[in-house]
XYZ file of C-alpha atoms in Angstrom:
153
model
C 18.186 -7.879 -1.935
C 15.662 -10.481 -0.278
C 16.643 -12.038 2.731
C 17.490 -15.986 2.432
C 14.744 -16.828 5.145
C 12.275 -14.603 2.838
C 12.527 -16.497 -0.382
C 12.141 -19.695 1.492
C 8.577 -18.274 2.642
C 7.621 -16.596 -0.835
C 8.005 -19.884 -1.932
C 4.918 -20.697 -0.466
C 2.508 -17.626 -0.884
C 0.832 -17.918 -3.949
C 0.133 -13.913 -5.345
C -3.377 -12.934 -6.627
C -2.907 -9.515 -8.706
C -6.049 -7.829 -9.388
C -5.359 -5.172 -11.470
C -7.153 -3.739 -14.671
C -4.136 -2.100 -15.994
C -2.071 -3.872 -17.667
C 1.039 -1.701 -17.356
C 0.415 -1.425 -14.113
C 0.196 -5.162 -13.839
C 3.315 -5.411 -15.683
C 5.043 -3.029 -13.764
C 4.175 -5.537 -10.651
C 5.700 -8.721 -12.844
C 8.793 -7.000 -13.210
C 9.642 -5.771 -10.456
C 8.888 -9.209 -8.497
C 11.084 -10.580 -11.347
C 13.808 -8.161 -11.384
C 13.948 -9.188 -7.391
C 14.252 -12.695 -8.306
C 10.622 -13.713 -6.815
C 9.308 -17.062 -8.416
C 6.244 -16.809 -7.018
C 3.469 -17.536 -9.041
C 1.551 -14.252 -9.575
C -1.970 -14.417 -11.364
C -4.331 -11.505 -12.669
C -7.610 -10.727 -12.081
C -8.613 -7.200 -14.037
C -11.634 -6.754 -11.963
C -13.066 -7.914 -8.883
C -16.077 -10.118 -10.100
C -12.806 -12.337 -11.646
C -11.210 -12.222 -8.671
C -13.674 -13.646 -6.547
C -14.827 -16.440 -9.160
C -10.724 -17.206 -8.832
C -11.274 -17.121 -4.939
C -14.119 -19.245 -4.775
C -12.770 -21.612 -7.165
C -15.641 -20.589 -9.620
C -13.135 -19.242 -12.338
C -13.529 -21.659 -15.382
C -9.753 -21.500 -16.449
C -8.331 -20.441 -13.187
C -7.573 -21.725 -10.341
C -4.846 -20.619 -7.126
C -3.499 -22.801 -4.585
C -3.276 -21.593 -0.735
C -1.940 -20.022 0.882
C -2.537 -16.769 -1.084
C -1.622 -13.475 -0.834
C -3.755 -10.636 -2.772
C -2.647 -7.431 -3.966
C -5.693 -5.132 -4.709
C -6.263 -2.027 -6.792
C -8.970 0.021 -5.400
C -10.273 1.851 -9.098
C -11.765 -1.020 -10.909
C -14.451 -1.205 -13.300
C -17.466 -3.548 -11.796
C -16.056 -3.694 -8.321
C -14.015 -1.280 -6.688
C -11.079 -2.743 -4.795
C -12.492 -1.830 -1.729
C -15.607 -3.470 -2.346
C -13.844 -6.487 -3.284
C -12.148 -6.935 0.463
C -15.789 -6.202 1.911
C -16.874 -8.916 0.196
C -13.942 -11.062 1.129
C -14.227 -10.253 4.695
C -18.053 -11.466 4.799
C -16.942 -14.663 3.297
C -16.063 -17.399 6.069
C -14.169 -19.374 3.609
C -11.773 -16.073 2.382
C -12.184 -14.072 5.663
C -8.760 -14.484 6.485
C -7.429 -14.163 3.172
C -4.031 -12.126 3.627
C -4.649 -8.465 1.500
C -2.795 -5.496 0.508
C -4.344 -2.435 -0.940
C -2.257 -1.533 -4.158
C -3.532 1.999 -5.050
C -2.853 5.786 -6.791
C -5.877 6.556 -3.738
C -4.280 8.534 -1.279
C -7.927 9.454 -0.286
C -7.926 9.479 3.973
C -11.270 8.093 3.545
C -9.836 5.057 1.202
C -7.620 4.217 3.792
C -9.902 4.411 6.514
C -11.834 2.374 5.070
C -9.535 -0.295 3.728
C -8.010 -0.605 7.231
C -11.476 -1.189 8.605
C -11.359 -4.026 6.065
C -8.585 -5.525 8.196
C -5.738 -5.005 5.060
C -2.259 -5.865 5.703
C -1.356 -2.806 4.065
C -2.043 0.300 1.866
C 0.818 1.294 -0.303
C 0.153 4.266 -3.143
C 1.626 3.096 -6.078
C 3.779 6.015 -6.209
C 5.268 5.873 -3.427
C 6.201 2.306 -4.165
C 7.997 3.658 -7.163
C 8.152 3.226 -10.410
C 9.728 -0.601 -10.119
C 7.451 -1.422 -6.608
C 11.180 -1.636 -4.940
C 9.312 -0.294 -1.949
C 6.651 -2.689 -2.091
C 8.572 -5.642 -2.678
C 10.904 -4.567 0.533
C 7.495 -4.543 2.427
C 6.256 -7.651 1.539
C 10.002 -9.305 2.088
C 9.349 -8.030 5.642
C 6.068 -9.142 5.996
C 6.758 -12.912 4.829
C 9.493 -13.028 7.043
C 7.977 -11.965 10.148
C 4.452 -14.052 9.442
C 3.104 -17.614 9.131
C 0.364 -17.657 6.387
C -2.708 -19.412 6.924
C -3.718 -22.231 4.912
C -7.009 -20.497 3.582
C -9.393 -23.004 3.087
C -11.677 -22.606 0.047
C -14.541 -23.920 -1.259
């Protein structure tokens, strides 16, 4: 169960899922729902959408700060990691608040996402099958954290 404090701060995070599975993005949608999160989560299946959603490029999209993304490394066009490089070089998403959502237990994936400055790398597995894990992470994290205001062009 969320803390009290928590859902007062999830209340403000906005959640960017990129994911190109949908089961897997599913998955994510009910086990934030099943934990009674309202937070608004939207999809990206690949990182080119992502970052026309985080540059306020996306035609039909659009996600108010402050934001929180959740990233899948293995994506067609743009591999996860890719995607927070790209972030990072951005002034306007630099500080964009990311977590690396991933079947990669590669040391070398990790390495390299924490170089990236994530906020966290959690293997899908170990997360389980309803992302209990995940969700008790990020209840954690909210709590203990002010979010930025992200500014965006």
């Amino acid at each position: 169960m969320l803390h009290e404090n928590a859902m007062e701060g999830l209340q403000k995070a906005n959640i960017l899922l990129v994911e190109d599975d949908d089961f897997e993005a599913k998955a994510v949608r009910r086990a934030f729902h099943k934990a009674r999160i309202k937070n608004e989560i939207v999809r990206a299946v690949d990182g080119e959408e992502a970052l026309a959603i985080l540059e306020n490029t996306h035609p039909h999209i659009h996600v108010p700060t402050p934001l929180i993304a959740l990233i899948d490394i293995n994506m067609p066009k743009m591999t996860g990691l890719e995607l927070v490089e790209i972030i990072r070089s951005k002034p306007a998403l630099q500080n964009l608040i990311c977590f690396m959502l991933t079947t990669s237990r590669d040391p070398g994936d990790i390495h390299q996402a924490y170089s990236s400055h994530v906020a966290g790398y959690v293997v899908k597995e170990t997360a389980g099958q309803d992302f209990t894990r995940l969700l008790s992470l990020l209840d954690d994290y909210w709590i203990t954290v002010e979010l930025p205001d992200t500014p965006r062009h």
